[in-house]
């Protein structure tokens, strides 16, 4: 069988890139929304938080730790029934959004919790003394002050999601991982495999550089 040249594979590579951007983009947005909410709850319910609740903090912390301890490949398999129930199939880019989101939320929730923990408690006490409610403290003090840390954490999460999406391609999620395996590895076509690797590297570098640039610009404005 004649091998496909890397030039001839560019069409499939482009489609795979679009699938990767789609599944990573949607799961990233969901991860940020859910992760911020979960991280705020973890911080607020901590013993030194604005609304201490030992039971809630313990339950949430345990769930997050369990989620972070599971290797993503195992999580992919474990979530197949749940993925089928939610989207109707366990294959394709849309189906991959479920495990990608569930796999990355625990990580980002801890990022949010740590970013909030770095805020000077004096700011919180000052806001409290001026009659600020818990909601005001969260939305007007904690989250705005922690934006640079949240952006840096979101950048790391996006990079992690790209790696997860490549692994998801091994079980039929589509994207660059599936492209690398199907057109490169299984056909012993090293140039095509190299194309997939280069695209992934460029994508990761672009995301990391953009995130670093945003963080630096925020630092200069503070």
Short mmCIF file of C-alpha atoms in Angstrom, two decimals:
data_model
loop_
_atom_site.label_atom_id
_atom_site.label_comp_id
_atom_site.label_asym_id
_atom_site.label_seq_id
_atom_site.Cartn_x
_atom_site.Cartn_y
_atom_site.Cartn_z
CA UNK A 1 0.00 0.00 0.00
CA UNK A 2 1.38 3.39 -0.98
CA UNK A 3 1.94 5.78 1.85
CA UNK A 4 0.12 9.09 1.85
CA UNK A 5 2.57 11.97 1.58
CA UNK A 6 2.47 14.59 4.28
CA UNK A 7 1.36 17.14 1.68
CA UNK A 8 -1.64 14.98 0.75
CA UNK A 9 -2.56 14.63 4.43
CA UNK A 10 -2.90 18.35 5.05
CA UNK A 11 -6.63 18.30 4.28
CA UNK A 12 -7.28 15.65 6.93
CA UNK A 13 -4.90 17.45 9.29
CA UNK A 14 -6.92 20.67 8.91
CA UNK A 15 -10.17 18.86 9.72
CA UNK A 16 -8.50 17.21 12.70
CA UNK A 17 -7.27 20.60 13.92
CA UNK A 18 -10.79 22.03 13.71
CA UNK A 19 -12.12 19.06 15.71
CA UNK A 20 -9.43 19.61 18.33
CA UNK A 21 -10.17 23.33 18.58
CA UNK A 22 -13.88 22.58 18.90
CA UNK A 23 -13.63 20.00 21.67
CA UNK A 24 -10.92 21.89 23.55
CA UNK A 25 -12.71 25.23 23.19
CA UNK A 26 -16.08 24.03 24.47
CA UNK A 27 -14.59 21.97 27.30
CA UNK A 28 -12.33 24.90 28.26
CA UNK A 29 -15.29 27.27 28.62
CA UNK A 30 -17.21 24.71 30.69
CA UNK A 31 -14.14 23.99 32.80
CA UNK A 32 -13.59 27.67 33.58
CA UNK A 33 -17.24 28.23 34.56
CA UNK A 34 -17.55 25.11 36.72
CA UNK A 35 -14.00 25.36 38.05
CA UNK A 36 -14.44 28.95 39.24
CA UNK A 37 -17.67 28.06 41.01
CA UNK A 38 -16.12 25.00 42.64
CA UNK A 39 -12.91 26.84 43.55
CA UNK A 40 -14.86 29.68 45.16
CA UNK A 41 -16.85 27.17 47.21
CA UNK A 42 -13.65 25.44 48.31
CA UNK A 43 -12.07 28.71 49.39
CA UNK A 44 -15.17 30.16 51.02
CA UNK A 45 -15.91 26.99 53.02
CA UNK A 46 -12.33 26.55 54.24
CA UNK A 47 -11.66 27.07 57.97
CA UNK A 48 -10.22 30.53 57.24
CA UNK A 49 -12.73 31.32 54.49
CA UNK A 50 -15.52 33.87 54.45
CA UNK A 51 -18.12 31.18 55.19
CA UNK A 52 -16.42 28.24 56.95
CA UNK A 53 -18.15 24.89 56.56
CA UNK A 54 -15.98 21.93 57.49
CA UNK A 55 -18.36 19.28 56.11
CA UNK A 56 -18.88 20.97 52.73
CA UNK A 57 -15.19 21.71 52.38
CA UNK A 58 -14.28 18.12 53.19
CA UNK A 59 -16.77 16.68 50.69
CA UNK A 60 -15.74 19.04 47.90
CA UNK A 61 -12.06 18.51 48.62
CA UNK A 62 -12.47 14.74 48.50
CA UNK A 63 -14.33 14.88 45.17
CA UNK A 64 -11.68 17.15 43.67
CA UNK A 65 -8.83 14.97 44.94
CA UNK A 66 -10.43 11.83 43.52
CA UNK A 67 -10.92 13.55 40.17
CA UNK A 68 -7.28 14.65 40.08
CA UNK A 69 -5.96 11.23 41.07
CA UNK A 70 -7.55 9.34 38.17
CA UNK A 71 -5.40 9.04 35.03
CA UNK A 72 -7.26 10.59 32.11
CA UNK A 73 -7.14 7.41 30.01
CA UNK A 74 -8.91 5.51 32.78
CA UNK A 75 -11.41 8.33 33.20
CA UNK A 76 -12.20 8.15 29.48
CA UNK A 77 -13.21 4.52 29.83
CA UNK A 78 -15.11 4.99 33.09
CA UNK A 79 -17.18 7.83 31.61
CA UNK A 80 -18.26 6.00 28.45
CA UNK A 81 -21.73 5.14 29.89
CA UNK A 82 -22.21 8.69 31.16
CA UNK A 83 -21.05 10.15 27.86
CA UNK A 84 -23.52 7.97 25.95
CA UNK A 85 -26.31 9.06 28.30
CA UNK A 86 -25.51 12.77 27.85
CA UNK A 87 -24.74 13.07 24.12
CA UNK A 88 -26.06 9.77 22.77
CA UNK A 89 -22.68 8.39 21.68
CA UNK A 90 -19.20 7.78 23.04
CA UNK A 91 -17.46 8.58 19.74
CA UNK A 92 -16.61 11.87 18.08
CA UNK A 93 -15.51 15.34 19.15
CA UNK A 94 -18.78 16.23 20.88
CA UNK A 95 -18.66 13.09 23.01
CA UNK A 96 -15.08 13.91 24.03
CA UNK A 97 -16.24 17.17 25.63
CA UNK A 98 -17.75 15.25 28.56
CA UNK A 99 -14.58 13.49 29.79
CA UNK A 100 -12.40 16.48 28.86
CA UNK A 101 -14.48 18.76 31.08
CA UNK A 102 -14.80 16.32 33.97
CA UNK A 103 -11.10 15.53 33.79
CA UNK A 104 -9.96 19.16 33.88
CA UNK A 105 -12.42 20.74 36.32
CA UNK A 106 -10.71 19.35 39.47
CA UNK A 107 -7.35 20.76 38.37
CA UNK A 108 -8.72 24.22 37.59
CA UNK A 109 -10.80 24.28 40.78
CA UNK A 110 -7.59 23.88 42.80
CA UNK A 111 -5.98 26.62 40.70
CA UNK A 112 -8.86 28.94 41.56
CA UNK A 113 -8.73 28.02 45.24
CA UNK A 114 -4.98 28.71 45.42
CA UNK A 115 -5.33 32.00 43.52
CA UNK A 116 -8.01 33.18 45.95
CA UNK A 117 -5.91 32.09 48.91
CA UNK A 118 -3.12 34.43 47.77
CA UNK A 119 -5.34 37.50 48.26
CA UNK A 120 -4.41 39.51 51.34
CA UNK A 121 -6.95 38.82 54.07
CA UNK A 122 -6.75 42.48 55.00
CA UNK A 123 -8.61 43.38 51.84
CA UNK A 124 -11.42 41.03 52.78
CA UNK A 125 -11.61 42.42 56.30
CA UNK A 126 -11.65 45.98 54.96
CA UNK A 127 -14.51 45.13 52.63
CA UNK A 128 -16.36 43.41 55.47
CA UNK A 129 -15.96 46.44 57.73
CA UNK A 130 -17.60 48.59 55.06
CA UNK A 131 -20.66 46.35 55.04
CA UNK A 132 -19.84 44.16 52.05
CA UNK A 133 -21.79 40.93 51.78
CA UNK A 134 -20.23 37.55 50.98
CA UNK A 135 -21.32 37.97 47.37
CA UNK A 136 -19.71 41.42 47.24
CA UNK A 137 -16.46 40.08 48.67
CA UNK A 138 -16.35 37.30 46.09
CA UNK A 139 -17.32 39.35 43.05
CA UNK A 140 -15.65 42.68 43.93
CA UNK A 141 -12.59 41.67 45.93
CA UNK A 142 -11.50 38.04 45.60
CA UNK A 143 -12.14 37.35 41.91
CA UNK A 144 -10.96 40.72 40.53
CA UNK A 145 -7.77 40.62 42.61
CA UNK A 146 -6.98 37.06 41.54
CA UNK A 147 -7.46 37.59 37.77
CA UNK A 148 -3.74 37.31 36.85
CA UNK A 149 -3.46 34.00 38.71
CA UNK A 150 -6.68 32.77 37.16
CA UNK A 151 -5.50 33.65 33.65
CA UNK A 152 -2.20 31.85 34.23
CA UNK A 153 -4.08 28.81 35.55
CA UNK A 154 -6.53 28.91 32.66
CA UNK A 155 -3.60 28.90 30.24
CA UNK A 156 -2.15 25.79 31.89
CA UNK A 157 -5.60 24.19 31.78
CA UNK A 158 -5.98 24.89 28.05
CA UNK A 159 -2.58 23.32 27.37
CA UNK A 160 -3.56 20.32 29.49
CA UNK A 161 -6.81 19.98 27.55
CA UNK A 162 -4.90 19.76 24.28
CA UNK A 163 -2.92 16.85 25.69
CA UNK A 164 -6.12 15.23 26.95
CA UNK A 165 -7.78 15.67 23.55
CA UNK A 166 -4.87 13.89 21.87
CA UNK A 167 -5.31 10.95 24.26
CA UNK A 168 -9.06 10.96 23.62
CA UNK A 169 -8.31 10.51 19.93
CA UNK A 170 -6.99 7.05 20.74
CA UNK A 171 -10.53 5.86 21.49
CA UNK A 172 -12.34 7.54 18.61
CA UNK A 173 -12.76 11.13 19.74
CA UNK A 174 -11.36 12.55 16.52
CA UNK A 175 -8.99 15.48 16.41
CA UNK A 176 -5.23 15.53 16.03
CA UNK A 177 -4.70 12.51 18.27
CA UNK A 178 -6.95 10.37 16.10
CA UNK A 179 -5.28 11.79 12.97
CA UNK A 180 -1.80 10.92 14.28
CA UNK A 181 -2.81 7.36 15.13
CA UNK A 182 -4.94 6.61 12.06
CA UNK A 183 -2.87 8.26 9.33
CA UNK A 184 0.55 8.17 10.94
CA UNK A 185 1.15 5.40 13.47
CA UNK A 186 -1.13 2.67 12.07
CA UNK A 187 0.15 3.23 8.52
CA UNK A 188 3.80 3.49 9.61
CA UNK A 189 3.86 6.92 8.02
CA UNK A 190 6.38 8.94 10.03
CA UNK A 191 6.10 12.19 8.01
CA UNK A 192 2.33 12.33 8.60
CA UNK A 193 2.86 11.58 12.30
CA UNK A 194 5.41 14.38 12.36
CA UNK A 195 2.85 16.78 10.87
CA UNK A 196 0.45 16.04 13.74
CA UNK A 197 3.21 16.58 16.31
CA UNK A 198 4.25 19.89 14.77
CA UNK A 199 0.66 21.17 14.72
CA UNK A 200 0.22 20.22 18.40
CA UNK A 201 3.47 21.95 19.35
CA UNK A 202 2.52 25.12 17.49
CA UNK A 203 -0.94 25.12 19.06
CA UNK A 204 0.45 24.70 22.58
CA UNK A 205 3.08 27.39 22.04
CA UNK A 206 0.47 29.81 20.70
CA UNK A 207 -1.82 29.30 23.70
CA UNK A 208 1.00 29.51 26.25
CA UNK A 209 2.50 32.62 24.66
CA UNK A 210 -0.89 34.34 24.52
CA UNK A 211 -1.62 33.51 28.15
CA UNK A 212 1.81 34.74 29.29
CA UNK A 213 1.34 37.97 27.32
CA UNK A 214 -2.03 38.62 28.97
CA UNK A 215 -0.63 37.97 32.44
CA UNK A 216 2.33 40.30 31.85
CA UNK A 217 0.07 43.06 30.55
CA UNK A 218 -2.08 42.76 33.68
CA UNK A 219 0.98 42.89 35.90
CA UNK A 220 2.09 46.16 34.25
CA UNK A 221 -1.31 47.74 34.85
CA UNK A 222 -1.43 46.87 38.56
#
